[in-house]
Amino acid sequence: MTPGRHRARFRPAPGLANRHVQTLLPRLLPGPALQLREEILELPDGDFVELAWAAPPPGEPAPLFVLFHGLEGSRRSPYARQLLAAARHRGWRAVLMHFRGCGAHPNRLPRAYHSGDTTDAHWLLSRLARRYPGVPRVACGVSLGANMLLKLLAEDPDDALGLAGAIAIAPPLDLAGCADTLERGVARLYQRHLLRALKAKVAPRLDAGTLPLSLSPAQLARLTTLRGYDDAVTAPLHGFADAADYYRRASAGPRLGGIRLPTLIVHADDDPFMPRPLYDELDLGPGIRLETARQGGHVGFVEWRHGRLASWLTRRVARQLDDWQATGRCGRTTPGPGHANPSGA
């Protein structure tokens, strides 16, 4: 994988290039047939996260694909099912980690999750390294999960986790800028949708008095922005002074320069969740390959292929997994002249 800045070879489906259309289209794509096995992973602090496993076909020991979802995502998210199915189809053992409270059960402790919370992902990856010794492991994050993953890689400069590679899809590297962007124009509809989901999860716990917040249900209901929610809920629950402190400490953008692990970042210039420009002032670490597409929306990237709408994003990730497998060292070499170029996906 050649590091540096590259133009992604994505072409939106004809007539469907609008960034909001691209953002919403994945919900209309047919979902893959996929059976997932559930596992509860106990955490050192007494809480837990829920894992969803897509087992590989029987045969040789499989490499491991670990997926981290976006804000209020889950195994039901269209991108999650597409990526897990694509990895499984290629013989990978694929698993999605639900952030605390995003699975079928509420988490135990009076806290939730956030964009910079790398502790649970670190614990999971460490456990998987012991469970599957000698097996190549690749981590992939989407949106919030992508920012979290990049921050985790920056915190692990010596590759103590032993990952072979990483993929970050639409990471909100400037959390303050993203919060501002979601307060303008049509993007406010996405903010309203996300706020509704966050409030629905917190409201019962406020009613039950199980959260250490000086916030009433009525005050929660009156919050109208993600910044306001992060000020009133996310920051105090997780030890930040306020939303600004949270955004500053959790944003992965300023940390990219230290990442040496082979890492693919996929970004759309027209992402309605992101400020523009997002990457111009950021230093990229020697392991990072940044692919930007002019269009694609937020975790959209829907193309026209073989006479139907299809996910280019899934195809790009699958191509990268194929390429890493073909190198024999899962991403630690650059393909030679006769090798398929993954950027051609």
Tab-separated table of N, CA, C and O in Angstrom, residues 194-239:
chain	number	residue	atom	x	y	z
A	194	LEU	N	-29.587	11.968	15.061
A	194	LEU	CA	-28.634	11.446	16.031
A	194	LEU	C	-29.023	11.822	17.459
A	194	LEU	O	-28.940	11.007	18.381
A	195	LEU	N	-29.466	13.068	17.638
A	195	LEU	CA	-29.893	13.507	18.962
A	195	LEU	C	-31.074	12.701	19.474
A	195	LEU	O	-31.136	12.343	20.658
A	196	ARG	N	-31.998	12.411	18.593
A	196	ARG	CA	-33.172	11.629	18.998
A	196	ARG	C	-32.739	10.271	19.537
A	196	ARG	O	-33.232	9.807	20.573
A	197	ALA	N	-31.795	9.619	18.849
A	197	ALA	CA	-31.327	8.307	19.290
A	197	ALA	C	-30.564	8.402	20.613
A	197	ALA	O	-30.738	7.569	21.509
A	198	LEU	N	-29.721	9.409	20.756
A	198	LEU	CA	-28.953	9.573	21.990
A	198	LEU	C	-29.866	9.863	23.176
A	198	LEU	O	-29.707	9.295	24.262
A	199	LYS	N	-30.820	10.753	22.975
A	199	LYS	CA	-31.733	11.108	24.064
A	199	LYS	C	-32.580	9.911	24.491
A	199	LYS	O	-32.843	9.716	25.686
A	200	ALA	N	-33.030	9.124	23.521
A	200	ALA	CA	-33.872	7.968	23.839
A	200	ALA	C	-33.137	6.981	24.719
A	200	ALA	O	-33.743	6.280	25.541
A	201	LYS	N	-31.839	6.912	24.584
A	201	LYS	CA	-31.052	5.981	25.386
A	201	LYS	C	-30.777	6.536	26.789
A	201	LYS	O	-30.761	5.801	27.780
A	202	VAL	N	-30.576	7.856	26.887
A	202	VAL	CA	-30.220	8.472	28.164
A	202	VAL	C	-31.443	8.744	29.032
A	202	VAL	O	-31.368	8.646	30.277
A	203	ALA	N	-32.579	9.078	28.424
A	203	ALA	CA	-33.757	9.501	29.187
A	203	ALA	C	-34.189	8.498	30.255
A	203	ALA	O	-34.430	8.892	31.406
A	204	PRO	N	-34.299	7.181	29.937
A	204	PRO	CA	-34.715	6.238	30.985
A	204	PRO	C	-33.741	6.173	32.156
A	204	PRO	O	-34.145	5.985	33.299
A	205	ARG	N	-32.470	6.360	31.892
A	205	ARG	CA	-31.461	6.294	32.948
A	205	ARG	C	-31.504	7.560	33.814
A	205	ARG	O	-31.235	7.516	35.021
A	206	LEU	N	-31.847	8.694	33.196
A	206	LEU	CA	-32.054	9.903	33.985
A	206	LEU	C	-33.269	9.738	34.894
A	206	LEU	O	-33.237	10.108	36.077
A	207	ASP	N	-34.344	9.194	34.322
A	207	ASP	CA	-35.561	8.966	35.112
A	207	ASP	C	-35.282	8.046	36.297
A	207	ASP	O	-35.820	8.242	37.397
A	208	ALA	N	-34.435	7.035	36.065
A	208	ALA	CA	-34.128	6.069	37.127
A	208	ALA	C	-33.090	6.590	38.110
A	208	ALA	O	-32.830	5.960	39.141
A	209	GLY	N	-32.481	7.731	37.818
A	209	GLY	CA	-31.484	8.311	38.707
A	209	GLY	C	-30.174	7.563	38.742
A	209	GLY	O	-29.450	7.628	39.740
A	210	THR	N	-29.836	6.869	37.651
A	210	THR	CA	-28.606	6.057	37.642
A	210	THR	C	-27.429	6.766	36.972
A	210	THR	O	-26.356	6.170	36.844
A	211	LEU	N	-27.615	8.001	36.533
A	211	LEU	CA	-26.522	8.741	35.920
A	211	LEU	C	-26.133	9.923	36.802
A	211	LEU	O	-27.000	10.660	37.279
A	212	PRO	N	-24.841	10.136	37.039
A	212	PRO	CA	-24.387	11.234	37.897
A	212	PRO	C	-24.389	12.566	37.145
A	212	PRO	O	-23.337	13.207	36.951
A	213	LEU	N	-25.555	13.011	36.727
A	213	LEU	CA	-25.679	14.240	35.950
A	213	LEU	C	-26.640	15.200	36.650
A	213	LEU	O	-27.689	14.782	37.151
A	214	SER	N	-26.294	16.478	36.651
A	214	SER	CA	-27.204	17.497	37.161
A	214	SER	C	-28.081	17.985	36.015
A	214	SER	O	-28.042	19.147	35.615
A	215	LEU	N	-28.855	17.073	35.481
A	215	LEU	CA	-29.670	17.315	34.290
A	215	LEU	C	-31.013	16.635	34.489
A	215	LEU	O	-31.068	15.452	34.840
A	216	SER	N	-32.085	17.357	34.266
A	216	SER	CA	-33.414	16.776	34.407
A	216	SER	C	-33.879	16.248	33.059
A	216	SER	O	-33.380	16.665	32.003
A	217	PRO	N	-34.848	15.332	33.052
A	217	PRO	CA	-35.414	14.876	31.777
A	217	PRO	C	-35.928	16.029	30.928
A	217	PRO	O	-35.811	16.004	29.694
A	218	ALA	N	-36.499	17.038	31.568
A	218	ALA	CA	-37.008	18.189	30.808
A	218	ALA	C	-35.871	18.960	30.153
A	218	ALA	O	-35.984	19.411	29.005
A	219	GLN	N	-34.755	19.118	30.864
A	219	GLN	CA	-33.595	19.800	30.283
A	219	GLN	C	-32.991	18.989	29.142
A	219	GLN	O	-32.560	19.555	28.133
A	220	LEU	N	-32.963	17.668	29.296
A	220	LEU	CA	-32.492	16.809	28.213
A	220	LEU	C	-33.342	17.001	26.969
A	220	LEU	O	-32.820	17.122	25.859
A	221	ALA	N	-34.650	17.037	27.152
A	221	ALA	CA	-35.568	17.177	26.011
A	221	ALA	C	-35.349	18.493	25.283
A	221	ALA	O	-35.603	18.587	24.074
A	222	ARG	N	-34.868	19.524	25.994
A	222	ARG	CA	-34.699	20.834	25.367
A	222	ARG	C	-33.378	20.989	24.622
A	222	ARG	O	-33.163	21.985	23.938
A	223	LEU	N	-32.479	20.020	24.738
A	223	LEU	CA	-31.220	20.099	24.001
A	223	LEU	C	-31.487	19.951	22.503
A	223	LEU	O	-32.170	19.028	22.078
A	224	THR	N	-30.941	20.862	21.712
A	224	THR	CA	-31.234	20.858	20.273
A	224	THR	C	-30.003	20.668	19.393
A	224	THR	O	-30.128	20.590	18.173
A	225	THR	N	-28.808	20.610	19.984
A	225	THR	CA	-27.590	20.434	19.194
A	225	THR	C	-26.714	19.352	19.821
A	225	THR	O	-26.778	19.096	21.027
A	226	LEU	N	-25.883	18.742	18.996
A	226	LEU	CA	-24.937	17.761	19.514
A	226	LEU	C	-23.928	18.409	20.453
A	226	LEU	O	-23.498	17.803	21.446
A	227	ARG	N	-23.550	19.645	20.160
A	227	ARG	CA	-22.633	20.346	21.059
A	227	ARG	C	-23.284	20.521	22.432
A	227	ARG	O	-22.634	20.324	23.479
A	228	GLY	N	-24.568	20.900	22.451
A	228	GLY	CA	-25.278	21.037	23.710
A	228	GLY	C	-25.366	19.711	24.450
A	228	GLY	O	-25.206	19.652	25.680
A	229	TYR	N	-25.605	18.629	23.712
A	229	TYR	CA	-25.663	17.306	24.325
A	229	TYR	C	-24.296	16.915	24.897
A	229	TYR	O	-24.204	16.389	26.016
A	230	ASP	N	-23.239	17.185	24.147
A	230	ASP	CA	-21.909	16.831	24.630
A	230	ASP	C	-21.528	17.661	25.851
A	230	ASP	O	-20.833	17.176	26.753
A	231	ASP	N	-21.976	18.908	25.902
A	231	ASP	CA	-21.743	19.752	27.075
A	231	ASP	C	-22.448	19.197	28.316
A	231	ASP	O	-21.875	19.166	29.408
A	232	ALA	N	-23.701	18.770	28.112
A	232	ALA	CA	-24.539	18.382	29.246
A	232	ALA	C	-24.410	16.913	29.625
A	232	ALA	O	-24.663	16.546	30.781
A	233	VAL	N	-24.035	16.042	28.666
A	233	VAL	CA	-24.040	14.600	28.924
A	233	VAL	C	-22.663	13.977	28.708
A	233	VAL	O	-22.050	13.431	29.635
A	234	THR	N	-22.156	14.026	27.481
A	234	THR	CA	-20.910	13.320	27.158
A	234	THR	C	-19.740	13.786	28.020
A	234	THR	O	-19.021	12.965	28.596
A	235	ALA	N	-19.542	15.108	28.100
A	235	ALA	CA	-18.388	15.630	28.842
A	235	ALA	C	-18.426	15.260	30.327
A	235	ALA	O	-17.466	14.671	30.842
A	236	PRO	N	-19.499	15.578	31.059
A	236	PRO	CA	-19.478	15.247	32.498
A	236	PRO	C	-19.460	13.752	32.786
A	236	PRO	O	-18.905	13.330	33.795
A	237	LEU	N	-20.039	12.930	31.908
A	237	LEU	CA	-20.032	11.486	32.143
A	237	LEU	C	-18.643	10.881	32.010
A	237	LEU	O	-18.349	9.849	32.611
A	238	HIS	N	-17.785	11.529	31.223
A	238	HIS	CA	-16.503	10.910	30.891
A	238	HIS	C	-15.297	11.741	31.301
A	238	HIS	O	-14.191	11.529	30.787
A	239	GLY	N	-15.494	12.676	32.228
A	239	GLY	CA	-14.352	13.360	32.819
A	239	GLY	C	-13.803	14.539	32.050
A	239	GLY	O	-12.656	14.945	32.286
